[in-house]
PDB file of C-alpha atoms in Angstrom:
ATOM      1  CA  MET A 264      78.209  33.267  20.893  1.00 64.00           C
ATOM      2  CA  ASP A 265      77.725  29.647  22.022  1.00 67.00           C
ATOM      3  CA  LEU A 266      75.730  27.831  19.323  1.00 76.00           C
ATOM      4  CA  LYS A 267      74.971  24.878  21.622  1.00 79.00           C
ATOM      5  CA  VAL A 268      73.311  27.178  24.126  1.00 77.00           C
ATOM      6  CA  LEU A 269      71.511  28.955  21.280  1.00 79.00           C
ATOM      7  CA  ARG A 270      70.090  25.725  19.865  1.00 82.00           C
ATOM      8  CA  ALA A 271      69.190  24.386  23.298  1.00 80.00           C
ATOM      9  CA  THR A 272      67.387  27.603  24.209  1.00 79.00           C
ATOM     10  CA  ILE A 273      65.379  27.602  20.972  1.00 81.00           C
ATOM     11  CA  GLY A 274      64.470  23.920  21.473  1.00 81.00           C
ATOM     12  CA  LYS A 275      63.419  24.402  25.086  1.00 79.00           C
ATOM     13  CA  GLU A 276      61.366  27.514  24.402  1.00 77.00           C
ATOM     14  CA  PHE A 277      59.684  25.872  21.411  1.00 79.00           C
ATOM     15  CA  GLN A 278      58.577  22.948  23.585  1.00 79.00           C
ATOM     16  CA  ILE A 279      57.227  25.389  26.171  1.00 76.00           C
ATOM     17  CA  ARG A 280      55.261  27.274  23.497  1.00 73.00           C
ATOM     18  CA  LEU A 281      53.990  24.011  22.030  1.00 72.00           C
ATOM     19  CA  ARG A 282      52.861  22.422  25.272  1.00 72.00           C
ATOM     20  CA  ALA A 283      52.105  25.193  27.750  1.00 66.00           C
ATOM     21  CA  TYR A 284      50.659  28.130  25.798  1.00 66.00           C
ATOM     22  CA  PRO A 285      47.121  27.739  24.444  1.00 60.00           C
ATOM     23  CA  VAL A 286      45.923  28.993  21.071  1.00 65.00           C
ATOM     24  CA  ASP A 287      43.751  31.493  22.954  1.00 66.00           C
ATOM     25  CA  PHE A 288      46.876  33.504  23.823  1.00 67.00           C
ATOM     26  CA  MET A 289      47.804  33.891  20.153  1.00 71.00           C
ATOM     27  CA  VAL A 290      44.217  34.851  19.295  1.00 74.00           C
ATOM     28  CA  GLY A 291      44.272  37.471  22.061  1.00 72.00           C
ATOM     29  CA  CYS A 292      47.407  39.084  20.587  1.00 71.00           C
ATOM     30  CA  ILE A 293      45.853  39.191  17.118  1.00 74.00           C
ATOM     31  CA  LEU A 294      42.696  40.731  18.576  1.00 79.00           C
ATOM     32  CA  THR A 295      44.786  43.454  20.202  1.00 77.00           C
ATOM     33  CA  SER A 296      46.062  44.478  16.768  1.00 76.00           C
ATOM     34  CA  PHE A 297      42.521  44.216  15.386  1.00 81.00           C
ATOM     35  CA  TYR A 298      41.115  46.530  18.063  1.00 81.00           C
ATOM     36  CA  THR A 299      43.854  49.096  17.369  1.00 80.00           C
ATOM     37  CA  VAL A 300      43.090  49.068  13.648  1.00 83.00           C
ATOM     38  CA  PHE A 301      39.331  49.079  14.199  1.00 85.00           C
ATOM     39  CA  GLY A 302      39.604  52.035  16.577  1.00 82.00           C
ATOM     40  CA  ALA A 303      41.679  53.974  14.032  1.00 83.00           C
ATOM     41  CA  TRP A 304      39.173  53.087  11.299  1.00 86.00           C
ATOM     42  CA  MET A 305      36.236  54.305  13.383  1.00 86.00           C
ATOM     43  CA  MET A 306      37.931  57.600  14.240  1.00 83.00           C
ATOM     44  CA  TYR A 307      39.037  58.225  10.658  1.00 84.00           C
ATOM     45  CA  HIS A 308      35.658  57.516   9.075  1.00 84.00           C
ATOM     46  CA  TYR A 309      33.181  58.737  11.690  1.00 82.00           C
ATOM     47  CA  PHE A 310      35.023  61.221  13.891  1.00 80.00           C
ATOM     48  CA  PHE A 311      37.397  62.910  11.438  1.00 81.00           C
ATOM     49  CA  ARG A 312      35.137  62.278   8.399  1.00 81.00           C
ATOM     50  CA  LYS A 313      38.196  61.196   6.341  1.00 80.00           C
ATOM     51  CA  ARG A 314      39.770  64.641   6.745  1.00 84.00           C
ATOM     52  CA  LEU A 315      43.441  64.961   7.637  1.00 82.00           C
ATOM     53  CA  ALA A 316      45.566  67.890   8.744  1.00 81.00           C
ATOM     54  CA  THR A 317      47.269  69.714   5.886  1.00 82.00           C
ATOM     55  CA  ASP A 318      50.717  68.712   7.155  1.00 83.00           C
ATOM     56  CA  PHE A 319      49.884  65.027   7.729  1.00 85.00           C
ATOM     57  CA  ALA A 320      51.318  63.789   4.427  1.00 83.00           C
ATOM     58  CA  ASP A 321      54.595  65.669   4.984  1.00 84.00           C
ATOM     59  CA  LEU A 322      55.001  64.306   8.520  1.00 84.00           C
ATOM     60  CA  ALA A 323      53.793  60.766   7.826  1.00 83.00           C
ATOM     61  CA  GLY A 324      55.318  60.274   4.376  1.00 80.00           C
ATOM     62  CA  THR A 325      51.925  59.210   2.989  1.00 81.00           C
ATOM     63  CA  SER A 326      48.411  60.600   2.706  1.00 83.00           C
ATOM     64  CA  ASP A 327      46.875  57.143   3.234  1.00 85.00           C
ATOM     65  CA  TYR A 328      45.979  57.277   6.927  1.00 88.00           C
ATOM     66  CA  MET A 329      44.573  53.755   7.253  1.00 88.00           C
ATOM     67  CA  SER A 330      47.678  52.153   5.745  1.00 88.00           C
ATOM     68  CA  TYR A 331      49.796  54.337   8.026  1.00 90.00           C
ATOM     69  CA  ALA A 332      47.857  53.242  11.128  1.00 89.00           C
ATOM     70  CA  ILE A 333      47.679  49.567  10.143  1.00 89.00           C
ATOM     71  CA  VAL A 334      51.436  49.273   9.602  1.00 90.00           C
ATOM     72  CA  GLY A 335      51.906  51.003  12.947  1.00 90.00           C
ATOM     73  CA  SER A 336      49.637  48.495  14.680  1.00 88.00           C
ATOM     74  CA  LEU A 337      51.469  45.561  13.072  1.00 89.00           C
ATOM     75  CA  VAL A 338      54.820  46.850  14.280  1.00 90.00           C
ATOM     76  CA  TYR A 339      53.313  47.491  17.704  1.00 90.00           C
ATOM     77  CA  LEU A 340      52.113  43.874  17.818  1.00 86.00           C
ATOM     78  CA  PHE A 341      55.632  42.748  16.945  1.00 86.00           C
ATOM     79  CA  VAL A 342      57.200  44.981  19.599  1.00 88.00           C
ATOM     80  CA  VAL A 343      54.858  43.792  22.337  1.00 85.00           C
ATOM     81  CA  ARG A 344      55.277  40.103  21.554  1.00 82.00           C
ATOM     82  CA  THR A 345      59.059  40.102  21.147  1.00 83.00           C
ATOM     83  CA  CYS A 346      59.932  42.514  23.963  1.00 81.00           C
ATOM     84  CA  LEU A 347      57.453  40.953  26.364  1.00 78.00           C
ATOM     85  CA  ASN A 348      58.547  37.355  25.955  1.00 79.00           C
ATOM     86  CA  VAL A 349      62.285  38.028  25.797  1.00 81.00           C
ATOM     87  CA  SER A 350      62.345  40.470  28.700  1.00 82.00           C
ATOM     88  CA  ARG A 351      60.393  38.279  31.105  1.00 80.00           C
ATOM     89  CA  ARG A 352      62.418  35.101  30.586  1.00 79.00           C
ATOM     90  CA  LEU A 353      64.614  35.440  33.689  1.00 79.00           C
ATOM     91  CA  ILE A 354      61.796  36.479  35.981  1.00 80.00           C
ATOM     92  CA  THR A 355      59.821  33.514  34.634  1.00 79.00           C
ATOM     93  CA  GLU A 356      62.772  31.279  35.511  1.00 78.00           C
ATOM     94  CA  LEU A 357      62.730  32.865  38.972  1.00 77.00           C
ATOM     95  CA  ARG A 358      59.026  32.233  39.460  1.00 78.00           C
ATOM     96  CA  GLU A 359      59.306  28.651  38.217  1.00 76.00           C
ATOM     97  CA  GLY A 360      62.194  27.978  40.593  1.00 77.00           C
ATOM     98  CA  THR A 361      64.701  27.225  37.817  1.00 77.00           C
ATOM     99  CA  LEU A 362      66.844  30.377  37.988  1.00 74.00           C
ATOM    100  CA  GLU A 363      69.507  28.799  40.212  1.00 75.00           C
ATOM    101  CA  SER A 364      69.732  25.787  37.902  1.00 77.00           C
ATOM    102  CA  LEU A 365      70.086  28.113  34.934  1.00 74.00           C
ATOM    103  CA  MET A 366      72.930  29.974  36.626  1.00 75.00           C
ATOM    104  CA  LEU A 367      74.722  26.666  37.335  1.00 74.00           C
ATOM    105  CA  ALA A 368      74.328  25.479  33.740  1.00 73.00           C
ATOM    106  CA  PRO A 369      76.740  26.507  30.929  1.00 70.00           C
ATOM    107  CA  PHE A 370      74.712  29.697  30.645  1.00 71.00           C
ATOM    108  CA  ARG A 371      75.717  32.312  28.059  1.00 78.00           C
ATOM    109  CA  ARG A 372      73.501  35.339  28.351  1.00 77.00           C
ATOM    110  CA  THR A 373      73.906  36.481  24.758  1.00 81.00           C
ATOM    111  CA  SER A 374      73.075  33.037  23.329  1.00 84.00           C
ATOM    112  CA  TYR A 375      70.207  32.583  25.781  1.00 83.00           C
ATOM    113  CA  PHE A 376      68.503  35.874  24.981  1.00 85.00           C
ATOM    114  CA  VAL A 377      69.232  35.723  21.233  1.00 85.00           C
ATOM    115  CA  GLY A 378      67.734  32.212  21.163  1.00 85.00           C
ATOM    116  CA  ASN A 379      64.604  33.521  22.843  1.00 85.00           C
ATOM    117  CA  MET A 380      64.481  36.437  20.401  1.00 88.00           C
ATOM    118  CA  ILE A 381      64.835  34.195  17.340  1.00 87.00           C
ATOM    119  CA  LEU A 382      62.075  31.833  18.434  1.00 85.00           C
ATOM    120  CA  GLN A 383      59.778  34.674  19.444  1.00 85.00           C
ATOM    121  CA  THR A 384      60.357  36.393  16.093  1.00 88.00           C
ATOM    122  CA  ILE A 385      59.398  33.224  14.236  1.00 85.00           C
ATOM    123  CA  MET A 386      56.298  32.704  16.379  1.00 82.00           C
ATOM    124  CA  THR A 387      55.218  36.333  16.043  1.00 83.00           C
ATOM    125  CA  LEU A 388      55.597  36.339  12.254  1.00 84.00           C
ATOM    126  CA  GLY A 389      52.585  34.055  11.950  1.00 81.00           C
ATOM    127  CA  GLU A 390      50.470  36.328  14.114  1.00 81.00           C
ATOM    128  CA  THR A 391      51.635  39.396  12.176  1.00 85.00           C
ATOM    129  CA  VAL A 392      50.735  37.819   8.823  1.00 85.00           C
ATOM    130  CA  ILE A 393      47.228  37.020  10.078  1.00 84.00           C
ATOM    131  CA  ALA A 394      46.851  40.569  11.438  1.00 85.00           C
ATOM    132  CA  ALA A 395      48.084  41.980   8.097  1.00 86.00           C
ATOM    133  CA  ILE A 396      45.463  39.963   6.188  1.00 87.00           C
ATOM    134  CA  ILE A 397      42.799  41.388   8.494  1.00 86.00           C
ATOM    135  CA  GLY A 398      44.268  44.848   7.881  1.00 86.00           C
ATOM    136  CA  ILE A 399      43.699  44.519   4.126  1.00 87.00           C
ATOM    137  CA  PHE A 400      39.945  44.613   4.746  1.00 86.00           C
ATOM    138  CA  PHE A 401      40.382  47.892   6.646  1.00 86.00           C
ATOM    139  CA  GLY A 402      42.306  49.590   3.850  1.00 83.00           C
ATOM    140  CA  LEU A 403      45.929  48.439   4.014  1.00 84.00           C
ATOM    141  CA  ARG A 404      47.573  49.359   0.702  1.00 85.00           C
ATOM    142  CA  ILE A 405      51.220  49.113  -0.316  1.00 83.00           C
ATOM    143  CA  HIS A 406      52.102  52.067  -2.514  1.00 80.00           C
ATOM    144  CA  GLU A 407      55.851  51.868  -3.146  1.00 83.00           C
ATOM    145  CA  PHE A 408      57.381  48.645  -1.832  1.00 87.00           C
ATOM    146  CA  CYS A 409      61.187  48.391  -1.737  1.00 88.00           C
ATOM    147  CA  LEU A 410      62.589  44.961  -0.850  1.00 90.00           C
ATOM    148  CA  TRP A 411      66.071  45.989   0.272  1.00 92.00           C
ATOM    149  CA  LYS A 412      64.666  48.739   2.463  1.00 92.00           C
ATOM    150  CA  PHE A 413      62.181  46.309   4.004  1.00 92.00           C
ATOM    151  CA  ILE A 414      64.835  43.690   4.819  1.00 93.00           C
ATOM    152  CA  THR A 415      67.177  46.332   6.229  1.00 94.00           C
ATOM    153  CA  ALA A 416      64.388  47.896   8.284  1.00 93.00           C
ATOM    154  CA  VAL A 417      63.291  44.544   9.731  1.00 92.00           C
ATOM    155  CA  LEU A 418      66.824  43.483  10.717  1.00 93.00           C
ATOM    156  CA  LEU A 419      67.626  46.838  12.314  1.00 93.00           C
ATOM    157  CA  SER A 420      64.254  46.876  14.067  1.00 92.00           C
ATOM    158  CA  LEU A 421      64.788  43.416  15.550  1.00 92.00           C
ATOM    159  CA  TYR A 422      68.171  44.544  16.843  1.00 92.00           C
ATOM    160  CA  GLY A 423      66.618  47.626  18.424  1.00 92.00           C
ATOM    161  CA  PHE A 424      63.734  45.625  19.929  1.00 91.00           C
ATOM    162  CA  PHE A 425      66.209  43.102  21.338  1.00 91.00           C
ATOM    163  CA  GLY A 426      68.140  45.843  23.109  1.00 90.00           C
ATOM    164  CA  LEU A 427      64.913  47.357  24.415  1.00 90.00           C
ATOM    165  CA  SER A 428      63.803  43.976  25.768  1.00 90.00           C
ATOM    166  CA  LEU A 429      67.054  43.615  27.727  1.00 89.00           C
ATOM    167  CA  ILE A 430      66.501  46.940  29.494  1.00 90.00           C
ATOM    168  CA  LEU A 431      62.892  45.996  30.236  1.00 88.00           C
ATOM    169  CA  GLY A 432      64.112  42.635  31.552  1.00 86.00           C
ATOM    170  CA  CYS A 433      66.488  44.428  33.927  1.00 86.00           C
ATOM    171  CA  VAL A 434      63.612  46.502  35.307  1.00 86.00           C
ATOM    172  CA  MET A 435      61.457  43.404  35.693  1.00 84.00           C
ATOM    173  CA  ILE A 436      63.993  41.283  37.539  1.00 83.00           C
ATOM    174  CA  TYR A 437      65.022  44.144  39.831  1.00 81.00           C
ATOM    175  CA  ALA A 438      61.437  45.042  40.741  1.00 79.00           C
ATOM    176  CA  ARG A 439      60.262  41.406  40.589  1.00 77.00           C
ATOM    177  CA  ASP A 440      57.305  42.690  38.648  1.00 75.00           C
ATOM    178  CA  THR A 441      56.136  42.226  35.080  1.00 76.00           C
ATOM    179  CA  TYR A 442      52.667  43.733  34.952  1.00 78.00           C
ATOM    180  CA  VAL A 443      53.368  47.375  35.868  1.00 82.00           C
ATOM    181  CA  SER A 444      56.720  47.679  34.085  1.00 82.00           C
ATOM    182  CA  GLN A 445      55.677  46.069  30.810  1.00 83.00           C
ATOM    183  CA  ASN A 446      52.338  47.844  30.541  1.00 85.00           C
ATOM    184  CA  THR A 447      53.897  51.201  31.383  1.00 87.00           C
ATOM    185  CA  LEU A 448      56.473  50.762  28.603  1.00 86.00           C
ATOM    186  CA  PHE A 449      53.960  49.546  26.036  1.00 88.00           C
ATOM    187  CA  ALA A 450      51.556  52.401  26.820  1.00 88.00           C
ATOM    188  CA  ALA A 451      54.429  54.863  26.403  1.00 90.00           C
ATOM    189  CA  ILE A 452      55.424  53.269  23.083  1.00 90.00           C
ATOM    190  CA  PHE A 453      51.852  53.488  21.814  1.00 89.00           C
ATOM    191  CA  LEU A 454      51.663  57.158  22.739  1.00 89.00           C
ATOM    192  CA  VAL A 455      55.058  58.620  21.763  1.00 92.00           C
ATOM    193  CA  CYS A 456      56.382  56.402  18.961  1.00 91.00           C
ATOM    194  CA  GLY A 457      53.929  57.301  16.217  1.00 88.00           C
ATOM    195  CA  ILE A 458      51.868  54.125  16.105  1.00 89.00           C
ATOM    196  CA  THR A 459      48.644  55.723  14.839  1.00 87.00           C
ATOM    197  CA  PHE A 460      49.683  59.362  14.341  1.00 87.00           C
ATOM    198  CA  PRO A 461      52.949  61.271  13.739  1.00 89.00           C
ATOM    199  CA  LYS A 462      54.789  62.021  16.981  1.00 89.00           C
ATOM    200  CA  GLU A 463      55.301  65.618  15.790  1.00 89.00           C
ATOM    201  CA  TYR A 464      51.762  66.352  16.976  1.00 89.00           C
ATOM    202  CA  LEU A 465      52.890  65.717  20.563  1.00 90.00           C
ATOM    203  CA  PRO A 466      54.546  68.229  22.931  1.00 92.00           C
ATOM    204  CA  LYS A 467      58.327  68.526  22.555  1.00 92.00           C
ATOM    205  CA  ILE A 468      59.095  66.644  25.762  1.00 94.00           C
ATOM    206  CA  LEU A 469      57.130  63.613  24.572  1.00 92.00           C
ATOM    207  CA  GLN A 470      58.802  63.811  21.166  1.00 92.00           C
ATOM    208  CA  MET A 471      62.182  63.662  22.904  1.00 92.00           C
ATOM    209  CA  ILE A 472      61.109  60.551  24.799  1.00 91.00           C
ATOM    210  CA  GLY A 473      59.976  58.981  21.539  1.00 90.00           C
ATOM    211  CA  ASP A 474      63.324  59.749  19.928  1.00 91.00           C
ATOM    212  CA  ILE A 475      65.245  57.617  22.449  1.00 91.00           C
ATOM    213  CA  ILE A 476      62.991  54.591  21.921  1.00 91.00           C
ATOM    214  CA  PRO A 477      64.141  52.678  18.797  1.00 91.00           C
ATOM    215  CA  VAL A 478      60.546  51.794  17.910  1.00 91.00           C
ATOM    216  CA  THR A 479      59.982  55.331  16.576  1.00 92.00           C
ATOM    217  CA  ASP A 480      62.730  55.237  13.960  1.00 93.00           C
ATOM    218  CA  SER A 481      62.047  51.566  13.204  1.00 93.00           C
ATOM    219  CA  LEU A 482      58.486  52.493  12.286  1.00 93.00           C
ATOM    220  CA  THR A 483      59.760  55.257  10.033  1.00 92.00           C
ATOM    221  CA  LEU A 484      62.026  52.802   8.199  1.00 93.00           C
ATOM    222  CA  ILE A 485      59.341  50.146   7.774  1.00 93.00           C
ATOM    223  CA  ARG A 486      56.767  52.647   6.553  1.00 92.00           C
ATOM    224  CA  SER A 487      59.312  54.005   4.102  1.00 91.00           C
ATOM    225  CA  ALA A 488      59.776  50.486   2.725  1.00 91.00           C
ATOM    226  CA  PHE A 489      56.012  50.247   2.101  1.00 90.00           C
ATOM    227  CA  PHE A 490      55.069  53.787   1.143  1.00 87.00           C
ATOM    228  CA  GLY A 491      58.280  55.571   0.132  1.00 82.00           C
ATOM    229  CA  GLY A 492      58.663  59.135   1.325  1.00 77.00           C
ATOM    230  CA  LEU A 493      62.326  58.887   2.374  1.00 84.00           C
ATOM    231  CA  SER A 494      65.392  59.408   0.225  1.00 86.00           C
ATOM    232  CA  THR A 495      68.103  56.749   0.353  1.00 88.00           C
ATOM    233  CA  ASP A 496      70.418  59.050   2.297  1.00 91.00           C
ATOM    234  CA  ARG A 497      67.710  59.824   4.843  1.00 91.00           C
ATOM    235  CA  PHE A 498      66.847  56.129   5.135  1.00 92.00           C
ATOM    236  CA  ILE A 499      70.486  55.246   5.839  1.00 93.00           C
ATOM    237  CA  HIS A 500      70.775  58.072   8.371  1.00 94.00           C
ATOM    238  CA  ILE A 501      67.754  56.842  10.330  1.00 93.00           C
ATOM    239  CA  GLY A 502      68.977  53.254  10.032  1.00 93.00           C
ATOM    240  CA  ILE A 503      72.278  54.236  11.654  1.00 94.00           C
ATOM    241  CA  LYS A 504      70.322  55.882  14.483  1.00 94.00           C
ATOM    242  CA  VAL A 505      68.409  52.658  15.109  1.00 93.00           C
ATOM    243  CA  PHE A 506      71.631  50.644  15.084  1.00 94.00           C
ATOM    244  CA  ILE A 507      73.335  53.017  17.543  1.00 94.00           C
ATOM    245  CA  ALA A 508      70.312  53.033  19.855  1.00 92.00           C
ATOM    246  CA  GLY A 509      70.097  49.234  19.760  1.00 92.00           C
ATOM    247  CA  THR A 510      73.821  48.928  20.467  1.00 94.00           C
ATOM    248  CA  VAL A 511      73.585  51.264  23.456  1.00 93.00           C
ATOM    249  CA  TYR A 512      70.667  49.252  24.857  1.00 93.00           C
ATOM    250  CA  VAL A 513      72.396  45.900  24.278  1.00 91.00           C
ATOM    251  CA  PHE A 514      75.745  46.888  25.775  1.00 91.00           C
ATOM    252  CA  THR A 515      73.957  48.489  28.712  1.00 91.00           C
ATOM    253  CA  GLY A 516      71.436  45.711  29.266  1.00 88.00           C
ATOM    254  CA  LEU A 517      73.705  42.648  29.221  1.00 86.00           C
ATOM    255  CA  PRO A 518      76.204  43.811  31.916  1.00 87.00           C
ATOM    256  CA  LEU A 519      73.387  45.276  33.993  1.00 88.00           C
ATOM    257  CA  MET A 520      71.448  42.018  33.766  1.00 84.00           C
ATOM    258  CA  LYS A 521      74.498  40.136  35.061  1.00 81.00           C
ATOM    259  CA  GLN A 522      74.716  42.382  38.115  1.00 84.00           C
ATOM    260  CA  LEU A 523      70.985  42.140  38.806  1.00 81.00           C
ATOM    261  CA  GLU A 524      71.165  38.348  38.648  1.00 78.00           C
ATOM    262  CA  LYS A 525      73.573  38.389  41.582  1.00 76.00           C
ATOM    263  CA  ILE A 526      71.298  40.705  43.580  1.00 76.00           C
ATOM    264  CA  THR A 527      68.313  38.478  42.816  1.00 73.00           C
ATOM    265  CA  LEU A 528      70.121  35.312  43.898  1.00 72.00           C
ATOM    266  CA  GLU A 529      71.253  37.029  47.109  1.00 70.00           C
ATOM    267  CA  LYS A 530      67.643  37.991  47.872  1.00 67.00           C
ATOM    268  CA  MET A 531      66.554  34.408  47.230  1.00 61.00           C
ATOM    269  CA  GLU A 532      69.032  33.201  49.838  1.00 57.00           C
ATOM    270  CA  GLY A 533      67.624  35.654  52.354  1.00 51.00           C
TER     271      GLY A 533
END
């Protein structure tokens, strides 16, 4: 990895965030998490009358539905913000007319995308903390916090999200579209990855789709760090699954992105 490219990418992207993106955008992302939590709160209290299925605790690892849903919404916020901003970097360069200049520069894809991921993670942490504080008023409770599990879960999750963002970026730059591709993926994640309810309630085919998206297992790890419910052996097993999935996405996305860059530049030249 080229550290000069990494530092330059972080510096450039920070200046863009500082100068070009208004506070309203950050507020909008926090409101998205708020609406998810508020919707879950309304359904739990007024539609389900605080009654859960008998197998909910076994599937979710906790009987505290609101904490389960709030942690899911926080992770969903993190997924959307990191995957969205990392995946759309090259198509943004294309739209701004700087893609050719980027290709001519001492461009190292790994350093470039990792730099974007690091900055986006730092920026999103602030939004997630604010959303978590809001979640406390809706019933967020930590029952059995484990620090080493939390750190492990976060690092593995970021690796999985990074790989997922590369694949999404490949789809975006090939289709020259961000709106349809990103919203389709995020809607699928919300449905099949267990954001507000265990994926085991879904049909088998949707469960299988959820299993190949690293967000599902990442959520399981993070919830385990907050609520318990997983043995150490089971935690390690799921962590290995997230690492393998992230590795497959990364080593598929980077070479594929390189090939799609050539196709994109050829299309630009007519």
